[in-house]
XYZ file of C-alpha atoms in Angstrom:
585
model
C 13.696 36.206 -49.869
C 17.415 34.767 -49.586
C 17.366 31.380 -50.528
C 19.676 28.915 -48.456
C 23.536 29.456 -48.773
C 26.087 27.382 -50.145
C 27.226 23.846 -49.713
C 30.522 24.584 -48.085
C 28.869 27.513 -46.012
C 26.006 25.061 -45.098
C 28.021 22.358 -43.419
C 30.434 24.504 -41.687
C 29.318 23.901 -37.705
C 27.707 25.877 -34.796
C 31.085 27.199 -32.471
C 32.163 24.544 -30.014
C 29.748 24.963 -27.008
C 31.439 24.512 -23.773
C 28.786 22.530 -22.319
C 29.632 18.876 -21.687
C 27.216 15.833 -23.575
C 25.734 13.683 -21.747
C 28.558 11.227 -23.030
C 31.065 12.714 -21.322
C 33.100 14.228 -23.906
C 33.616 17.805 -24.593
C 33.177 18.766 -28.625
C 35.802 20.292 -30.482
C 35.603 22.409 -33.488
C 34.839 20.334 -36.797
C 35.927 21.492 -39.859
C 34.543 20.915 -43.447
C 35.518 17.658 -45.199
C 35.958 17.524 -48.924
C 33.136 15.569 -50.681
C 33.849 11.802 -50.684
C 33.341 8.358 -53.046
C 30.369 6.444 -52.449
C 32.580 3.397 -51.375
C 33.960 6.332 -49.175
C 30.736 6.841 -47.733
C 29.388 3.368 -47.559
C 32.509 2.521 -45.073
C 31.520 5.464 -42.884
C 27.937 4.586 -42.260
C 29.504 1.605 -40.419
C 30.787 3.669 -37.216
C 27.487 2.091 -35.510
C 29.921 -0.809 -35.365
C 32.295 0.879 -33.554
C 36.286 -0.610 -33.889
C 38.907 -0.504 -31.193
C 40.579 2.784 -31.313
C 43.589 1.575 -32.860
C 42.155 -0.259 -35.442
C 39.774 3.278 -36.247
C 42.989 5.189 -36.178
C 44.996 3.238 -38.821
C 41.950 3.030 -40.562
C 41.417 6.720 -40.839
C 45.513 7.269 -41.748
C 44.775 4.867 -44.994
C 41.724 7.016 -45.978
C 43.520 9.798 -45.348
C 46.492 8.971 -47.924
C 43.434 7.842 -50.200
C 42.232 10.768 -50.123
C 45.073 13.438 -49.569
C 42.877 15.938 -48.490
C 41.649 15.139 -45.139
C 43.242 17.792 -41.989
C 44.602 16.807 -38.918
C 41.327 18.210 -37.056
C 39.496 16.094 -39.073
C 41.066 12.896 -38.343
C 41.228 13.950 -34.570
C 37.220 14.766 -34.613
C 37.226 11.296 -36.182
C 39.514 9.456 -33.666
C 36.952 10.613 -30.946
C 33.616 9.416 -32.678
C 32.797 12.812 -34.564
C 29.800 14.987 -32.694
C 27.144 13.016 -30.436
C 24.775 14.526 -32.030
C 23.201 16.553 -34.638
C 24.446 19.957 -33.445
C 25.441 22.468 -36.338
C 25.126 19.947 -39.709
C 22.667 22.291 -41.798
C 22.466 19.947 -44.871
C 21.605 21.723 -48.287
C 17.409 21.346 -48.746
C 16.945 21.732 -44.740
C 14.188 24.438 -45.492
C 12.077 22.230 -48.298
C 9.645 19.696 -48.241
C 10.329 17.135 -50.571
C 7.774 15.569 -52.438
C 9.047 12.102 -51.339
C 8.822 13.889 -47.400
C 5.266 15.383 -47.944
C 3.968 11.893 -49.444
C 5.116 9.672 -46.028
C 3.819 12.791 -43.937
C 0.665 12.239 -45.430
C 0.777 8.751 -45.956
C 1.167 8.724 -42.283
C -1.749 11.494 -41.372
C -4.251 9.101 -42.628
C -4.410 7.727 -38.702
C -4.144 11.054 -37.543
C -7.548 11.879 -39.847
C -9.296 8.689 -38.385
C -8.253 10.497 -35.028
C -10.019 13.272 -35.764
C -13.112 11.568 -37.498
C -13.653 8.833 -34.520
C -13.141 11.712 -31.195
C -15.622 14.371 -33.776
C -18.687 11.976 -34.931
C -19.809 10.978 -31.388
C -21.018 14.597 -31.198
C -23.676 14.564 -33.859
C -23.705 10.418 -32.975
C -25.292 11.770 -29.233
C -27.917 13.954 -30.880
C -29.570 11.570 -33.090
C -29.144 8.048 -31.469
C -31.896 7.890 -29.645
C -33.485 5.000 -29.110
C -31.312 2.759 -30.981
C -29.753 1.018 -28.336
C -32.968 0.326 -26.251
C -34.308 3.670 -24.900
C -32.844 7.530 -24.491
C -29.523 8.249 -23.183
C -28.745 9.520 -20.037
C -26.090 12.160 -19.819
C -24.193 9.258 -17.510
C -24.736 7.044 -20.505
C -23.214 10.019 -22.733
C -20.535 10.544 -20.640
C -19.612 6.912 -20.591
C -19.874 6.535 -24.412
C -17.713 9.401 -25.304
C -15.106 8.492 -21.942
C -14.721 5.230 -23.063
C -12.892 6.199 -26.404
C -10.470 8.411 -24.079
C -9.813 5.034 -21.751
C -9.371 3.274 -25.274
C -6.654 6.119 -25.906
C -4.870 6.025 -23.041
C -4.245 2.597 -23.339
C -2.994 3.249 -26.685
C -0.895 6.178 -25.904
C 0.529 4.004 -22.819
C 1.823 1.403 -25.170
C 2.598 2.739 -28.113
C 6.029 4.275 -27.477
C 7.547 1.147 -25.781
C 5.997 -1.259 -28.539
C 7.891 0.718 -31.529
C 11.079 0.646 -29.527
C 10.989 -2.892 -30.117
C 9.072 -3.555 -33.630
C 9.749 -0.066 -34.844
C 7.504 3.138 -35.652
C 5.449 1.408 -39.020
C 4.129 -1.570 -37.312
C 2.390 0.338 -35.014
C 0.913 2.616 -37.439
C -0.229 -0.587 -39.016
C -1.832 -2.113 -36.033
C -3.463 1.449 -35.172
C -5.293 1.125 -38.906
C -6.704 -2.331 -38.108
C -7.583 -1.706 -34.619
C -9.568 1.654 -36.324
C -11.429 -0.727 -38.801
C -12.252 -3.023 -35.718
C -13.753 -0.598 -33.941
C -15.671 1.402 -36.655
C -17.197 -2.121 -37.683
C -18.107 -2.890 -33.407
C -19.979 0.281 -33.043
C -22.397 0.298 -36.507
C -23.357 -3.203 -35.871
C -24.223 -2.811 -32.410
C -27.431 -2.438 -30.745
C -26.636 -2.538 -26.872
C -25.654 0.360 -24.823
C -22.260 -1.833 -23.699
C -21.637 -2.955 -27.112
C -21.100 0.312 -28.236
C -18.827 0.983 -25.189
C -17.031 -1.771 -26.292
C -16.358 -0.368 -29.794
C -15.385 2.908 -28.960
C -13.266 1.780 -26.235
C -11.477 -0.499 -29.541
C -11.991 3.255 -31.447
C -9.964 4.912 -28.611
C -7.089 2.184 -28.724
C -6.323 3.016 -32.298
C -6.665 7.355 -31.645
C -3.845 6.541 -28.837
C -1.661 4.283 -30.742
C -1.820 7.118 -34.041
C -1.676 10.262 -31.144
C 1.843 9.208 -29.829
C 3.493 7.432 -32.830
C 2.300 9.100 -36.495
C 3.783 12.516 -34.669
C 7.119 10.548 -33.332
C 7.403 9.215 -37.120
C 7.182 12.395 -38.999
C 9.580 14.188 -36.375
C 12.127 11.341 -37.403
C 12.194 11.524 -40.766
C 12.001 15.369 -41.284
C 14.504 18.397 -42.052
C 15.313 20.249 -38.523
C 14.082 23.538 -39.966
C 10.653 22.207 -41.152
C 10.275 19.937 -38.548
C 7.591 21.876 -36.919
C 5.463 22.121 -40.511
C 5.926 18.710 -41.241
C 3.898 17.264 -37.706
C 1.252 20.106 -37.787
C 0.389 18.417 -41.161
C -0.640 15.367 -38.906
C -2.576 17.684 -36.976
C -4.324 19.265 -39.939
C -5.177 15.530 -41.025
C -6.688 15.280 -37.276
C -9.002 18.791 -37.213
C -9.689 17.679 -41.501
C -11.394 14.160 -40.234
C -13.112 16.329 -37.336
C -14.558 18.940 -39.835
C -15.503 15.022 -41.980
C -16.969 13.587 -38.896
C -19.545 17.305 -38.639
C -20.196 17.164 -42.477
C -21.323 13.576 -42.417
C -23.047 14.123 -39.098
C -25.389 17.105 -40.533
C -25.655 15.132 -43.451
C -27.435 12.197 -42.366
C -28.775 13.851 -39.191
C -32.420 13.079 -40.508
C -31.502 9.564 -41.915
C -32.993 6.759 -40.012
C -30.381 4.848 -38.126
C -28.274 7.752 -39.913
C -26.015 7.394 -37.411
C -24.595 3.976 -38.165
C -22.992 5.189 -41.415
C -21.478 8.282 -39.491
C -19.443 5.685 -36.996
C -19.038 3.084 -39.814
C -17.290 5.254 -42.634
C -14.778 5.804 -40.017
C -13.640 2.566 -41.385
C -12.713 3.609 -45.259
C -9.754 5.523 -44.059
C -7.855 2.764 -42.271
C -8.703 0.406 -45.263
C -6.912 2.939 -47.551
C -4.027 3.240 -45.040
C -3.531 -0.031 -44.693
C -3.067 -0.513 -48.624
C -0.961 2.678 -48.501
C 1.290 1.622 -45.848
C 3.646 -0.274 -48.482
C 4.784 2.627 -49.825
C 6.082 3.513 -46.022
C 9.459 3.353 -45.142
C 10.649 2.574 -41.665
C 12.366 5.562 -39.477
C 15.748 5.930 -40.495
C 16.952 6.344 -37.078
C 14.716 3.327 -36.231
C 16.678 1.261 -39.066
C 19.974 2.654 -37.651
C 19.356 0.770 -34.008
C 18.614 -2.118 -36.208
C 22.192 -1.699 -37.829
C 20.204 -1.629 -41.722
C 22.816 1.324 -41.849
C 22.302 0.854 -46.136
C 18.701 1.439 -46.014
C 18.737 4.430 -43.290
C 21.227 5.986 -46.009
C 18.910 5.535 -48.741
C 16.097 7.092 -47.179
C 18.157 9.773 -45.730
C 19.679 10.753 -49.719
C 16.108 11.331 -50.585
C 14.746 13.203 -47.232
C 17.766 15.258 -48.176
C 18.093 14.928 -52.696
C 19.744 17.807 -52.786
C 23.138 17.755 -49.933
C 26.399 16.904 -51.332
C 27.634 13.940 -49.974
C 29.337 15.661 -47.513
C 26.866 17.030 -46.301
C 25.121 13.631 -46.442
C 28.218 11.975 -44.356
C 27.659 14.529 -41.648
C 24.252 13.926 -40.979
C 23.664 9.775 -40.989
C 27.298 10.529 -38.941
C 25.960 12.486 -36.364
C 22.565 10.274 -36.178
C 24.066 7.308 -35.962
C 26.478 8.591 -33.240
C 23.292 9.532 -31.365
C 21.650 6.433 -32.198
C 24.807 4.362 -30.838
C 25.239 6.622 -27.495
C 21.299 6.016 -26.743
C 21.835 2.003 -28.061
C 24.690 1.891 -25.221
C 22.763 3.751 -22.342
C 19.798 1.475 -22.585
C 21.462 -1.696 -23.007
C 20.607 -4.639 -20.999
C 17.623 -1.714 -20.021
C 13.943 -2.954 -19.854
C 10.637 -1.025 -19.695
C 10.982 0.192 -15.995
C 14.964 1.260 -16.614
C 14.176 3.332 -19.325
C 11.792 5.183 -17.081
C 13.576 5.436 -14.474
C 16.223 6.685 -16.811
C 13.543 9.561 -17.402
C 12.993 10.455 -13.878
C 16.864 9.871 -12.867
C 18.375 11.728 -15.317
C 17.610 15.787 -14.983
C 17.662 16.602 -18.911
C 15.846 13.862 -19.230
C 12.882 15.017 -16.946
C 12.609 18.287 -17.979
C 12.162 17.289 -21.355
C 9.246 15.175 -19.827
C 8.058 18.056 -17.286
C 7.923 20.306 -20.681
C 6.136 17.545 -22.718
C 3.613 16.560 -20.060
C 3.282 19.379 -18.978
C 1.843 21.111 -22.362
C -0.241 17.779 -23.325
C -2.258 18.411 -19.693
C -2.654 22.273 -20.908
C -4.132 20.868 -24.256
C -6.901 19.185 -22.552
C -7.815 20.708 -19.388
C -8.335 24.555 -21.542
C -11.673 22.336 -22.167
C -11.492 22.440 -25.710
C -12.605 19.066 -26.152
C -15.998 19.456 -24.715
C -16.403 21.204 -27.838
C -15.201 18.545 -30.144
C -17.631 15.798 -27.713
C -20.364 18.197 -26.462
C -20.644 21.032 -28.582
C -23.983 19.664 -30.754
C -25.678 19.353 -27.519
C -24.540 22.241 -26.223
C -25.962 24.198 -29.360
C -29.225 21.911 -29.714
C -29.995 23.292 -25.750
C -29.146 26.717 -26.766
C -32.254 26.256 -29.343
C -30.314 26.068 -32.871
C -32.388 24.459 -35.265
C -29.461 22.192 -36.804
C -26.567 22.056 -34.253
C -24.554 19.878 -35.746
C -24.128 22.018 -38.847
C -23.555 24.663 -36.228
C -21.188 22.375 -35.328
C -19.092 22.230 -38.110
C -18.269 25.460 -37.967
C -16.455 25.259 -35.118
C -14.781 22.276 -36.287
C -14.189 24.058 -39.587
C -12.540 27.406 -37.982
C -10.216 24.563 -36.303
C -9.081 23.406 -39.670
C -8.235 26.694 -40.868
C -6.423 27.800 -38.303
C -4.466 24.843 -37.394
C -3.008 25.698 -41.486
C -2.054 29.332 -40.304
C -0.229 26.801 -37.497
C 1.348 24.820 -40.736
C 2.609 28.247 -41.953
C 3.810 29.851 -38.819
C 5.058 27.506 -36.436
C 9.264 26.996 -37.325
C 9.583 30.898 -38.918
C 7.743 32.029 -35.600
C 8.677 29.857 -33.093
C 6.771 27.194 -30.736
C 6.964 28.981 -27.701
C 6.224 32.367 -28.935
C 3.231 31.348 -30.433
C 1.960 29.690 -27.157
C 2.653 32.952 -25.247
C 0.637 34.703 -27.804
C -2.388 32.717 -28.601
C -3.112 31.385 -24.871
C -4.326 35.023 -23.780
C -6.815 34.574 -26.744
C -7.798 31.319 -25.268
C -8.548 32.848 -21.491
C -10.019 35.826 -22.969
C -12.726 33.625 -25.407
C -13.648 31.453 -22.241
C -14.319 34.515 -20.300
C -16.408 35.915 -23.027
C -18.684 32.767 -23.148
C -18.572 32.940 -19.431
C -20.576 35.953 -19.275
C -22.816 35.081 -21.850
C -23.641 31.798 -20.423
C -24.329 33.681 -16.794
C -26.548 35.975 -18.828
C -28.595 33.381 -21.058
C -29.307 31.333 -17.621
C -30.142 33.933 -15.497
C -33.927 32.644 -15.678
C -32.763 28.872 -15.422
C -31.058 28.781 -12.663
C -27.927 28.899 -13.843
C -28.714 25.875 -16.137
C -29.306 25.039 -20.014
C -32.879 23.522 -20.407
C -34.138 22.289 -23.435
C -36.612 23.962 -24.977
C -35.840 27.200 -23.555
C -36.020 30.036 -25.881
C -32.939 32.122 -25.704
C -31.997 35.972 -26.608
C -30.373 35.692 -30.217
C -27.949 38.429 -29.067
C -26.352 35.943 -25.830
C -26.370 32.721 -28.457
C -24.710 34.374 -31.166
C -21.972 35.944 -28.935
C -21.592 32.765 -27.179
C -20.535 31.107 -30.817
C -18.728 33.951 -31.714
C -16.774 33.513 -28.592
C -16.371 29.489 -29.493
C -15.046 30.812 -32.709
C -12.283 32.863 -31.384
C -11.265 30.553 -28.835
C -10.777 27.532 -31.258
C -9.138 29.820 -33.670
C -6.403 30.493 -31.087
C -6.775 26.714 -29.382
C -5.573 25.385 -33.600
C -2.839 28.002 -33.951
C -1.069 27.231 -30.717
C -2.156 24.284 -28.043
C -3.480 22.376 -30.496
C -0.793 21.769 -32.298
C 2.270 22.354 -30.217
C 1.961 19.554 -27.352
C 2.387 17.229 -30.441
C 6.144 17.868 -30.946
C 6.382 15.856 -27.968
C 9.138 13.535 -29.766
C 11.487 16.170 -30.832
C 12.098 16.632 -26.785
C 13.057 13.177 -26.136
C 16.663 11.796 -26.743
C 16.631 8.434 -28.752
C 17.111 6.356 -25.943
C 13.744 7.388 -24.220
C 11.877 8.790 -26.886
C 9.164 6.171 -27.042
C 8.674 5.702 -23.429
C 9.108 9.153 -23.075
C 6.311 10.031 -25.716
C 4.226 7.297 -24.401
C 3.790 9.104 -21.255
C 3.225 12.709 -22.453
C 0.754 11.400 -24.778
C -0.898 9.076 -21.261
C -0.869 12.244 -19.602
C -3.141 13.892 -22.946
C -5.886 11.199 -22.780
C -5.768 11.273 -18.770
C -6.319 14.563 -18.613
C -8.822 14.272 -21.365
C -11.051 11.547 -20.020
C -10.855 13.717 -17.186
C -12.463 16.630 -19.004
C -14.858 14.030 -21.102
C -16.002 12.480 -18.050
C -17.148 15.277 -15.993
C -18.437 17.929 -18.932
C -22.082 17.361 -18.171
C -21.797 17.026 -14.512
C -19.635 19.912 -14.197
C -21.930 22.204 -16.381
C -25.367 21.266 -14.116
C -22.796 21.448 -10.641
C -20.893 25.065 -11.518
C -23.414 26.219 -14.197
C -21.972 26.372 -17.460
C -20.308 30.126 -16.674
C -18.302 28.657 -14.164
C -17.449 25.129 -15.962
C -15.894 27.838 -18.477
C -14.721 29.925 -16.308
C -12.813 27.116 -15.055
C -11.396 26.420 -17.947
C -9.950 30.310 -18.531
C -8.112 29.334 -15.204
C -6.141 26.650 -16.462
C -5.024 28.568 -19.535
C -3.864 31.101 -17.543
C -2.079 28.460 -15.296
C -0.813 27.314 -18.939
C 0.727 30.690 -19.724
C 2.662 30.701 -16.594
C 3.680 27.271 -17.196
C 5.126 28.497 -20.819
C 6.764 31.995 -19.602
C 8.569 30.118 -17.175
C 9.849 26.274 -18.323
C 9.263 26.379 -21.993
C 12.357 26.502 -24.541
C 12.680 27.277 -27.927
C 12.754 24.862 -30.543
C 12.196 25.704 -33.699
C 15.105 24.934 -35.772
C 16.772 22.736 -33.539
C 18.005 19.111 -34.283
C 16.520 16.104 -32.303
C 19.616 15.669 -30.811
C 20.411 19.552 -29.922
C 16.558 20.084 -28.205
C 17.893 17.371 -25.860
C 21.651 19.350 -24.999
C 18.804 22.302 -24.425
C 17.729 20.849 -21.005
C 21.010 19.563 -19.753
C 21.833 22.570 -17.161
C 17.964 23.677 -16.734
C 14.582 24.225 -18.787
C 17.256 25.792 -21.562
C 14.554 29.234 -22.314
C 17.599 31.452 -23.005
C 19.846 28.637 -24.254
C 17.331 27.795 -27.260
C 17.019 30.511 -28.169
C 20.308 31.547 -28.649
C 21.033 28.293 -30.584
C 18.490 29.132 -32.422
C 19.865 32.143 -33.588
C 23.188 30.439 -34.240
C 21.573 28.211 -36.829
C 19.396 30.693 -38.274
C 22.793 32.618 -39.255
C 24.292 29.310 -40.920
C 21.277 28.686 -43.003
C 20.974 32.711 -43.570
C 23.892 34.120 -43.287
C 23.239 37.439 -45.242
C 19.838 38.312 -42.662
C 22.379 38.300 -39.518
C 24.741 40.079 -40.712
């Protein structure tokens, strides 16, 4: 395994691309500078301030005798701002998690486990409730119970991204833990059929809030090449608190009123967060737009401990050019500019084509009628404890979405979507025809009671298993990178409504489970389902770039001319060959 190259070989950047930014100025070759003083540094943070052009170029000729090292290039890449953005600074450390990274990813993934817990325990929650809230459910009453934490989340999701544009990405993860504890503390006290609603409606608020910013945060503050790694691990916190949610629910599935403790616990994890959030440091790009240039820095030094201070320079450079080019193209902008700045500008909506796009895919493949339904889909198939059965599903989810964490940047996003979504339509086809078979003598229904062949049920999990086990490795996890397709400018908004589309579509699929398995039987509801992953696959082939590897700043140049599919990929090779120079050889 070659380990990454030197500091000098490191820094040296991509070729000069002959593509324009969306500044308006072309990029010329940057050379290497020589490592430089602290005081050095501290003065170069400051280009968010940006001085008269005269005043930067005397500036940089008195450095430059200071220093007696710096080239003509250099001073001229100076003179015009350095690069917009992040393109070709491969910082030493680019390829390791730090512990200091890994303890704010996880930090962070606590919301992204109360995700998972809250949208899992309403499945064993609608097997044993009974009649706790005045008499037995209807499936309308089901549908509205586990729809109105989707509603809850697309208001969430809706907000989020424009709120932390304003107070930043950690007080939103902050309100997202109270709003959790709110709602976990609604729905175990309450005894009416509205009042738990209500509380998983306050539940679903929090899941949207955590769904579109605890993904945006991570993608700020991590390394380009583990990028990827780092946000799965928010997504292995979310299918962790799903397999939690199962566990608890088979545990106290024969504990009266067992299923107050299963909602309530939900709150534990948002108390701990909210103690742990202390410890959380702002985005650095966030504190950058803030001009708390000193404090980005510091964070920055120890996402990256082990850069030279070149290196260093080069990246809080090319950031906080980016930062200032997106701070200028949304001033004097509100809420509705910045949108229409997404459907104006073309990069700009392809990025959000390519994010919505994938977060409808995610929900309409149906895979959350397992996560909601899948207890009382098993209890009418006649297992004996189906929310054990249950957590096996939930449990093949977790595993696989860690073959994700190990896979995803080495393999590459859209690779592993073309790959795994055959698996997807292939599984749903599968439980298709067992479904068709079991109901044969139903008409075409699941009835309670009914004994079923063995053979049929067992294929028909068997079938669940495979599909979730390609559903974690690929579209579970993927549509999350949403942020790393946005520029700065119109990330949150831009997040905001990928992450709107997600619950929309999945309030959609929530809403209409039940009806749609007694209307189309449940061989065509799944059948259904096969279709849109196969629509998905299409979608991928055709629109979706490569970016594994790839800067915040560079995904964005991707989509300037068109969806970028070749383009990525061939800056993704470029990098690759920086940060390993002896495999392309």
């Amino acid at each position: 395994m070659q380990g990454p190259v030197t500091a000098t070989a490191s820094y040296t950047p991509l070729r000069s691309r002959s593509s324009t930014p969306s500044s308006g100025r072309g990029h010329s070759p940057v050379q290497e500078y020589p490592p430089s003083s602290p005081e050095q540094l501290v003065r170069k943070l400051h280009v968010l301030h940006p001085e008269p052009a005269s005043a930067r170029g005397n500036r940089h000729a008195q450095e430059g005798n200071e220093e007696g090292e710096r080239s003509s290039q250099g001073d001229a890449e100076e003179e015009d701002g350095g690069n917009d953005d992040e393109a070709g600074f491969v910082a030493e450390g680019e390829d390791r998690i730090t512990r200091f990274v890994l303890t704010l990813a996880c930090t962070a993934a606590i919301s992204g486990l109360l995700f998972g817990y809250d949208t899992g325990v309403i499945s064993g929650t609608l097997v044993v409730i009974g009649r706790d809230l005045g008499s037995p459910l209807s499936d309308w009453q089901k549908e509205l119970i586990t729809s109105a934490t989707t509603l809850g989340a697309l208001v969430g999701g809706l907000v989020a991204g424009g709120m932390s544009d304003h107070t930043g990405r950690k007080r939103v993860i902050t309100l997202a833990s109270v709003v959790f504890v709110l709602g976990a503390l609604i729905q175990a006290a309450c005894h009416t059929v509205s009042t738990m609603i209500a509380g998983r409606f306050i539940v679903g608020v929090g899941v949207g809030l955590a769904s579109c910013i605890v993904p945006l945060y991570i993608g700020e503050l991590a390394p380009d090449l583990i990028r990827g790694k780092l946000v799965t691990i928010n997504v292995v916190a979310v299918t962790l608190g799903q397999v939690l949610a199962y566990a608890i629910g088979a545990t106290f599935q024969h504990v009266s009123h067992g299923w107050r403790y299963m909602v309530g616990i939900g709150a534990v994890p948002a108390v701990i967060q909210l103690f742990s959030l202390a410890t959380l440091p702002e985005s650095p790009r966030m504190l950058l737009v803030d001009s708390r240039v000193d404090e980005a820095r510091a964070i920055l030094s120890r996402v990256y401990p082990t850069a030279t201070p070149s290196q260093l320079e080069g990246k809080i450079r090319s950031i906080t050019n980016s930062v200032r080019a997106g701070m200028a193209a949304q001033a004097g902008y509100g809420l509705r500019d910045r949108v229409g700045l997404l459907l104006r500008v073309g990069a700009n909506r392809r990025a959000l084509v390519i994010g919505s796009g994938l977060q409808a895919a995610q929900q309409l493949c149906g895979f959350n009628t397992l996560m909601y339904y899948s207890a009382s889909i098993f209890a009418a198939l006649g297992f004996n404890n189906p929310t054990a059965v249950g957590l096996i599903i939930a449990f093949v989810n977790f595993l696989f979405t860690l073959v994700a964490l190990r896979i995803l940047d080495p393999f590459g996003r859209r690779r592993t979507m073309l790959y795994t979504l055959p698996v997807l339509m292939g599984a749903l086809l599968a439980c298709a025809v067992c479904f068709r078979e079991l109901t044969g003598n139903t008409g075409g229904v699941l009835v309670e009671g009914q004994t079923y062949s063995t053979k049929w049920t067992s294929l028909v999990l068997l079938s669940m298993i495979v599909y979730v086990a390609g559903y974690a490795t690929g579209l579970g996890n993927i549509p999350w990178q949403q942020g790393e397709l946005f520029r700065i400018e119109v990330r949150g908004v831009g997040t905001s409504i990928c992450t709107a589309v997600n619950w929309s579509c999945n309030l959609l699929i929530a809403a209409t489970f039940l009806s749609l398995m007694n209307a189309a039987t449940p061989s065509g509801a799944f059948g259904i389902y096969a279709v849109f992953c196969a629509a998905a696959w299409v979608f991928c082939l055709s629109c979706y770039p490569e970016t594994s590897g790839l800067s915040l700043e560079e995904v964005f140049e991707v989509f300037e001319d068109d969806f970028g599919v070749q383009r990525s990929m061939q800056l993704r090779k470029e990098k690759k060959a920086l940060t390993y120079p002896s495999r392309s050889a």
